[in-house]
Amino acid sequence: MSSKRLIVALDFKNFDEMSEFVVRLDPNSCVVKVGLQLFISEGNKVLDFLSAKGFEIFLDLKLHDIPNTVNKAIEEIAQFNVLMTTIHLQGGMEMIAAANQAKGNTKILGVSLLTSLDESDTQMLYNNNFNIQFNNLINVAEKSEVDGIVCSSMELALLSDSNLIKVVPGIRNLKQIDDQKRVMTSKEAYKNGASYIVVGRPITQANNIEEAIKEYS
Ligand code: C5P
């Protein structure tokens, strides 16, 4: 893996908005994340464009389906120059094995519990305590040998013994009211062991984008 540790989430509506924004980014100082909205609206064209510009790409589609479907989808993703991609750990051991089998040079990251969920959500969804549910998923990640996991910085302390790549969204250096519930500052996240942090709106919607990138690097 490279020494970069900031991943900028390119959560844009279309190719034009994305390409206008990425001229502000240096491929040597950050990885870029392509998520569902941009990938659904523009598809592989985005991956080819970013790759040609020299960016390492995190394709965040959070796959969660039967093993065969996930295997075939990862096989397609691995054809592109994609550094990392995501699956939901809740898809289970067989689905993860199917993803591992098809991954080629692409790293597979398992999504644990979304940073938009909290204790009240895990009680409602799984009738379970947040930390227990999280630990169950980490057990699955360790046993199934995914390359890394996506988790909030609040859970990094539970992962200090783990060699998994730790990718951490839900980063806010300023108080902001939005859909992220478990947030931390970039400094705290790096200090607590994040291998990468994922930052979207605090950079893409900043008044001074260059300053914001420095602040989160
Ligand atoms: O704008 P913001 O900084 O909240 O963007 C965070 C990015 O990280 C979004 O693209 C979101 O889809 C992604 N993400 C997340 N929580 C996860 C996994 C990915 O917020 N558990």
mmCIF file of C-alpha atoms and ligand atoms in Angstrom:
data_model
loop_
_atom_site.group_PDB
_atom_site.id
_atom_site.type_symbol
_atom_site.label_atom_id
_atom_site.label_comp_id
_atom_site.label_asym_id
_atom_site.label_seq_id
_atom_site.Cartn_x
_atom_site.Cartn_y
_atom_site.Cartn_z
ATOM 1 C CA MET A 1 0.000 0.000 0.000
ATOM 2 C CA SER A 2 1.127 3.556 -0.593
ATOM 3 C CA SER A 3 1.838 6.149 2.083
ATOM 4 C CA LYS A 4 -1.292 8.164 1.274
ATOM 5 C CA ARG A 5 -3.850 8.169 4.048
ATOM 6 C CA LEU A 6 -6.567 10.573 2.892
ATOM 7 C CA ILE A 7 -9.375 9.265 0.706
ATOM 8 C CA VAL A 8 -11.561 11.972 -0.845
ATOM 9 C CA ALA A 9 -15.124 10.801 -1.516
ATOM 10 C CA LEU A 10 -16.187 11.979 -4.983
ATOM 11 C CA ASP A 11 -19.905 11.983 -4.187
ATOM 12 C CA PHE A 12 -20.944 13.919 -7.284
ATOM 13 C CA LYS A 13 -24.001 13.691 -9.482
ATOM 14 C CA ASN A 14 -22.251 13.292 -12.803
ATOM 15 C CA PHE A 15 -18.977 13.184 -14.738
ATOM 16 C CA ASP A 16 -18.798 16.946 -15.343
ATOM 17 C CA GLU A 17 -19.130 17.876 -11.669
ATOM 18 C CA MET A 18 -16.559 15.232 -10.740
ATOM 19 C CA SER A 19 -14.011 16.186 -13.399
ATOM 20 C CA GLU A 20 -14.318 19.876 -12.526
ATOM 21 C CA PHE A 21 -13.578 19.038 -8.885
ATOM 22 C CA VAL A 22 -10.669 16.599 -9.323
ATOM 23 C CA VAL A 23 -8.440 19.188 -10.983
ATOM 24 C CA ARG A 24 -8.078 20.520 -7.409
ATOM 25 C CA LEU A 25 -6.658 17.185 -6.200
ATOM 26 C CA ASP A 26 -3.124 15.801 -6.409
ATOM 27 C CA PRO A 27 -2.954 12.038 -7.122
ATOM 28 C CA ASN A 28 0.221 11.893 -5.038
ATOM 29 C CA SER A 29 -1.485 13.116 -1.906
ATOM 30 C CA CYS A 30 -4.842 11.350 -1.842
ATOM 31 C CA VAL A 31 -6.798 8.344 -3.037
ATOM 32 C CA VAL A 32 -10.241 9.048 -4.557
ATOM 33 C CA LYS A 33 -13.441 7.216 -3.716
ATOM 34 C CA VAL A 34 -16.113 6.561 -6.314
ATOM 35 C CA GLY A 35 -19.444 5.708 -4.755
ATOM 36 C CA LEU A 36 -22.874 4.578 -5.845
ATOM 37 C CA GLN A 37 -24.284 7.848 -7.190
ATOM 38 C CA LEU A 38 -21.400 8.636 -9.542
ATOM 39 C CA PHE A 39 -20.878 5.022 -10.602
ATOM 40 C CA ILE A 40 -24.577 4.510 -11.367
ATOM 41 C CA SER A 41 -24.795 7.750 -13.337
ATOM 42 C CA GLU A 42 -21.558 7.403 -15.321
ATOM 43 C CA GLY A 43 -20.146 3.871 -14.903
ATOM 44 C CA ASN A 44 -16.688 2.729 -15.913
ATOM 45 C CA LYS A 45 -15.909 5.936 -17.772
ATOM 46 C CA VAL A 46 -15.211 7.500 -14.369
ATOM 47 C CA LEU A 47 -12.721 4.762 -13.443
ATOM 48 C CA ASP A 48 -10.855 5.074 -16.744
ATOM 49 C CA PHE A 49 -10.712 8.866 -16.419
ATOM 50 C CA LEU A 50 -9.379 8.853 -12.849
ATOM 51 C CA SER A 51 -6.914 6.111 -13.612
ATOM 52 C CA ALA A 52 -5.556 8.039 -16.605
ATOM 53 C CA LYS A 53 -5.106 11.066 -14.320
ATOM 54 C CA GLY A 54 -2.908 8.899 -12.064
ATOM 55 C CA PHE A 55 -5.339 8.464 -9.155
ATOM 56 C CA GLU A 56 -5.578 5.344 -7.038
ATOM 57 C CA ILE A 57 -9.252 4.437 -6.813
ATOM 58 C CA PHE A 58 -11.416 3.152 -4.008
ATOM 59 C CA LEU A 59 -14.629 1.853 -5.628
ATOM 60 C CA ASP A 60 -17.213 1.863 -2.851
ATOM 61 C CA LEU A 61 -20.249 -0.092 -4.026
ATOM 62 C CA LYS A 62 -20.810 -2.012 -0.766
ATOM 63 C CA LEU A 63 -21.802 -5.266 -2.431
ATOM 64 C CA HIS A 64 -24.193 -7.549 -0.550
ATOM 65 C CA ASP A 65 -25.688 -10.422 -2.539
ATOM 66 C CA ILE A 66 -25.438 -14.192 -2.977
ATOM 67 C CA PRO A 67 -21.855 -15.518 -3.366
ATOM 68 C CA ASN A 68 -22.059 -16.175 -7.102
ATOM 69 C CA THR A 69 -23.340 -12.671 -7.893
ATOM 70 C CA VAL A 70 -20.684 -11.033 -5.751
ATOM 71 C CA ASN A 71 -17.955 -13.223 -7.285
ATOM 72 C CA LYS A 72 -18.950 -12.128 -10.798
ATOM 73 C CA ALA A 73 -19.220 -8.462 -9.814
ATOM 74 C CA ILE A 74 -15.766 -8.479 -8.182
ATOM 75 C CA GLU A 75 -14.345 -10.229 -11.247
ATOM 76 C CA GLU A 76 -15.526 -7.225 -13.313
ATOM 77 C CA ILE A 77 -14.211 -4.685 -10.798
ATOM 78 C CA ALA A 78 -10.792 -6.393 -10.788
ATOM 79 C CA GLN A 79 -10.486 -5.692 -14.548
ATOM 80 C CA PHE A 80 -10.186 -1.996 -13.751
ATOM 81 C CA ASN A 81 -7.362 -0.244 -12.011
ATOM 82 C CA VAL A 82 -9.119 -0.305 -8.639
ATOM 83 C CA LEU A 83 -7.017 -0.289 -5.460
ATOM 84 C CA MET A 84 -9.811 -1.191 -3.023
ATOM 85 C CA THR A 85 -13.481 -2.075 -3.145
ATOM 86 C CA THR A 86 -16.172 -2.812 -0.549
ATOM 87 C CA ILE A 87 -18.508 -5.636 0.371
ATOM 88 C CA HIS A 88 -20.792 -5.889 3.422
ATOM 89 C CA LEU A 89 -19.443 -8.304 6.052
ATOM 90 C CA GLN A 90 -23.086 -9.113 6.766
ATOM 91 C CA GLY A 91 -23.111 -11.041 3.489
ATOM 92 C CA GLY A 92 -21.420 -13.869 5.428
ATOM 93 C CA MET A 93 -18.368 -16.107 5.077
ATOM 94 C CA GLU A 94 -19.309 -17.723 1.770
ATOM 95 C CA MET A 95 -19.980 -14.415 0.075
ATOM 96 C CA ILE A 96 -16.666 -13.035 1.334
ATOM 97 C CA ALA A 97 -14.778 -16.132 0.142
ATOM 98 C CA ALA A 98 -16.392 -15.681 -3.280
ATOM 99 C CA ALA A 99 -15.193 -12.059 -3.346
ATOM 100 C CA ASN A 100 -11.659 -13.013 -2.277
ATOM 101 C CA GLN A 101 -11.487 -15.604 -5.011
ATOM 102 C CA ALA A 102 -12.176 -13.058 -7.763
ATOM 103 C CA LYS A 103 -10.304 -10.013 -6.451
ATOM 104 C CA GLY A 104 -7.037 -10.136 -8.452
ATOM 105 C CA ASN A 105 -4.935 -7.125 -7.375
ATOM 106 C CA THR A 106 -7.864 -5.272 -5.835
ATOM 107 C CA LYS A 107 -8.089 -5.201 -2.030
ATOM 108 C CA ILE A 108 -11.384 -6.258 -0.504
ATOM 109 C CA LEU A 109 -12.680 -4.175 2.393
ATOM 110 C CA GLY A 110 -15.529 -5.440 4.553
ATOM 111 C CA VAL A 111 -18.051 -2.854 5.736
ATOM 112 C CA SER A 112 -18.822 -3.488 9.407
ATOM 113 C CA LEU A 113 -21.607 -1.246 10.712
ATOM 114 C CA LEU A 114 -22.363 1.896 8.732
ATOM 115 C CA THR A 115 -21.288 5.096 10.457
ATOM 116 C CA SER A 116 -24.877 6.322 10.139
ATOM 117 C CA LEU A 117 -26.020 3.565 12.566
ATOM 118 C CA ASP A 118 -25.866 3.689 16.342
ATOM 119 C CA GLU A 119 -26.959 1.687 19.382
ATOM 120 C CA SER A 120 -30.689 2.324 18.790
ATOM 121 C CA ASP A 121 -30.349 1.015 15.222
ATOM 122 C CA THR A 122 -28.516 -2.215 16.202
ATOM 123 C CA GLN A 123 -31.146 -2.839 18.888
ATOM 124 C CA MET A 124 -33.913 -2.414 16.339
ATOM 125 C CA LEU A 125 -32.226 -4.322 13.499
ATOM 126 C CA TYR A 126 -30.466 -7.158 15.347
ATOM 127 C CA ASN A 127 -31.852 -7.006 18.875
ATOM 128 C CA ASN A 128 -28.218 -6.682 19.879
ATOM 129 C CA ASN A 129 -25.822 -4.307 21.541
ATOM 130 C CA PHE A 130 -23.726 -2.221 19.105
ATOM 131 C CA ASN A 131 -20.308 -3.444 20.309
ATOM 132 C CA ILE A 132 -21.347 -7.104 20.328
ATOM 133 C CA GLN A 133 -22.728 -6.807 16.810
ATOM 134 C CA PHE A 134 -19.532 -5.041 15.714
ATOM 135 C CA ASN A 135 -17.307 -7.727 17.289
ATOM 136 C CA ASN A 136 -19.296 -10.469 15.563
ATOM 137 C CA LEU A 137 -18.615 -8.797 12.233
ATOM 138 C CA ILE A 138 -14.916 -8.316 12.993
ATOM 139 C CA ASN A 139 -14.677 -12.014 13.806
ATOM 140 C CA VAL A 140 -16.120 -12.714 10.378
ATOM 141 C CA ALA A 141 -13.590 -10.308 8.810
ATOM 142 C CA GLU A 142 -10.622 -11.966 10.549
ATOM 143 C CA LYS A 143 -11.743 -15.507 9.771
ATOM 144 C CA SER A 144 -12.548 -14.790 6.157
ATOM 145 C CA GLU A 145 -9.243 -12.987 5.519
ATOM 146 C CA VAL A 146 -10.574 -9.837 3.931
ATOM 147 C CA ASP A 147 -7.807 -7.274 3.390
ATOM 148 C CA GLY A 148 -9.384 -4.580 5.496
ATOM 149 C CA ILE A 149 -12.468 -3.181 7.071
ATOM 150 C CA VAL A 150 -14.502 0.009 7.008
ATOM 151 C CA CYS A 151 -15.505 1.212 10.446
ATOM 152 C CA SER A 152 -15.989 4.420 12.411
ATOM 153 C CA SER A 153 -13.104 5.803 14.417
ATOM 154 C CA MET A 154 -15.026 4.996 17.604
ATOM 155 C CA GLU A 155 -14.383 1.308 16.973
ATOM 156 C CA LEU A 156 -10.667 1.644 16.209
ATOM 157 C CA ALA A 157 -9.825 0.936 19.852
ATOM 158 C CA LEU A 158 -11.443 -2.495 19.481
ATOM 159 C CA LEU A 159 -9.110 -3.234 16.560
ATOM 160 C CA SER A 160 -5.702 -2.352 17.975
ATOM 161 C CA ASP A 161 -4.476 -5.976 17.673
ATOM 162 C CA SER A 162 -5.709 -6.418 14.136
ATOM 163 C CA ASN A 163 -3.535 -6.290 11.015
ATOM 164 C CA LEU A 164 -6.492 -5.420 8.798
ATOM 165 C CA ILE A 165 -6.347 -2.202 6.748
ATOM 166 C CA LYS A 166 -8.628 0.217 8.632
ATOM 167 C CA VAL A 167 -10.613 2.641 6.495
ATOM 168 C CA VAL A 168 -12.551 5.201 8.513
ATOM 169 C CA PRO A 169 -15.375 7.442 7.243
ATOM 170 C CA GLY A 170 -17.469 9.739 9.442
ATOM 171 C CA ILE A 171 -14.704 12.306 9.887
ATOM 172 C CA ARG A 172 -15.654 15.823 10.983
ATOM 173 C CA ASN A 173 -13.144 18.423 12.188
ATOM 174 C CA LEU A 174 -15.947 20.934 12.717
ATOM 175 C CA LYS A 175 -19.327 20.240 14.312
ATOM 176 C CA GLN A 176 -21.838 19.664 11.531
ATOM 177 C CA ILE A 177 -25.375 18.329 11.633
ATOM 178 C CA ASP A 178 -25.910 15.673 8.987
ATOM 179 C CA ASP A 179 -26.485 11.920 8.611
ATOM 180 C CA GLN A 180 -23.193 10.789 10.225
ATOM 181 C CA LYS A 181 -23.759 9.784 13.842
ATOM 182 C CA ARG A 182 -20.413 8.373 14.988
ATOM 183 C CA VAL A 183 -17.886 11.021 14.045
ATOM 184 C CA MET A 184 -14.342 11.974 15.069
ATOM 185 C CA THR A 185 -11.736 14.481 13.930
ATOM 186 C CA SER A 186 -9.063 13.461 11.421
ATOM 187 C CA LYS A 187 -6.286 13.876 14.007
ATOM 188 C CA GLU A 188 -8.038 11.582 16.480
ATOM 189 C CA ALA A 189 -8.737 8.992 13.805
ATOM 190 C CA TYR A 190 -5.099 8.859 12.628
ATOM 191 C CA LYS A 191 -3.930 8.734 16.243
ATOM 192 C CA ASN A 192 -6.310 5.848 16.991
ATOM 193 C CA GLY A 193 -4.884 3.756 14.165
ATOM 194 C CA ALA A 194 -6.813 4.568 10.971
ATOM 195 C CA SER A 195 -4.837 3.423 7.910
ATOM 196 C CA TYR A 196 -7.003 5.734 5.762
ATOM 197 C CA ILE A 197 -9.731 8.259 6.516
ATOM 198 C CA VAL A 198 -12.587 8.925 4.092
ATOM 199 C CA VAL A 199 -13.717 12.532 3.820
ATOM 200 C CA GLY A 200 -16.505 13.719 1.550
ATOM 201 C CA ARG A 201 -18.572 16.841 2.181
ATOM 202 C CA PRO A 202 -16.100 18.600 4.516
ATOM 203 C CA ILE A 203 -13.745 18.739 1.494
ATOM 204 C CA THR A 204 -16.056 18.763 -1.530
ATOM 205 C CA GLN A 205 -18.280 21.495 -0.060
ATOM 206 C CA ALA A 206 -15.524 23.540 1.587
ATOM 207 C CA ASN A 207 -15.158 27.214 0.726
ATOM 208 C CA ASN A 208 -11.415 26.671 0.402
ATOM 209 C CA ILE A 209 -10.841 23.160 -0.929
ATOM 210 C CA GLU A 210 -7.034 23.292 -0.889
ATOM 211 C CA GLU A 211 -7.046 24.351 2.793
ATOM 212 C CA ALA A 212 -9.534 21.603 3.647
ATOM 213 C CA ILE A 213 -7.329 18.967 2.002
ATOM 214 C CA LYS A 214 -4.340 20.122 4.047
ATOM 215 C CA GLU A 215 -6.427 20.099 7.185
ATOM 216 C CA TYR A 216 -7.534 16.475 6.709
ATOM 217 C CA SER A 217 -4.231 15.045 5.348
HETATM 218 O O1 C5P B 1 -19.558 13.418 3.174
HETATM 219 P P1 C5P B 1 -19.017 12.394 4.117
HETATM 220 O O2 C5P B 1 -17.657 12.754 4.699
HETATM 221 O O3 C5P B 1 -20.015 11.990 5.192
HETATM 222 O O4 C5P B 1 -18.771 11.119 3.192
HETATM 223 C C1 C5P B 1 -18.422 9.870 3.719
HETATM 224 C C2 C5P B 1 -18.304 8.888 2.596
HETATM 225 O O5 C5P B 1 -17.961 7.626 3.160
HETATM 226 C C3 C5P B 1 -19.596 8.684 1.810
HETATM 227 O O6 C5P B 1 -19.214 8.490 0.450
HETATM 228 C C4 C5P B 1 -20.202 7.418 2.381
HETATM 229 O O7 C5P B 1 -20.918 6.685 1.416
HETATM 230 C C5 C5P B 1 -18.944 6.659 2.815
HETATM 231 N N1 C5P B 1 -19.125 5.677 3.881
HETATM 232 C C6 C5P B 1 -19.685 5.989 5.108
HETATM 233 N N2 C5P B 1 -19.860 5.010 6.047
HETATM 234 C C7 C5P B 1 -19.465 3.763 5.809
HETATM 235 C C8 C5P B 1 -18.874 3.440 4.573
HETATM 236 C C9 C5P B 1 -18.703 4.438 3.631
HETATM 237 O O8 C5P B 1 -20.002 7.144 5.347
HETATM 238 N N3 C5P B 1 -19.579 2.840 6.752
#
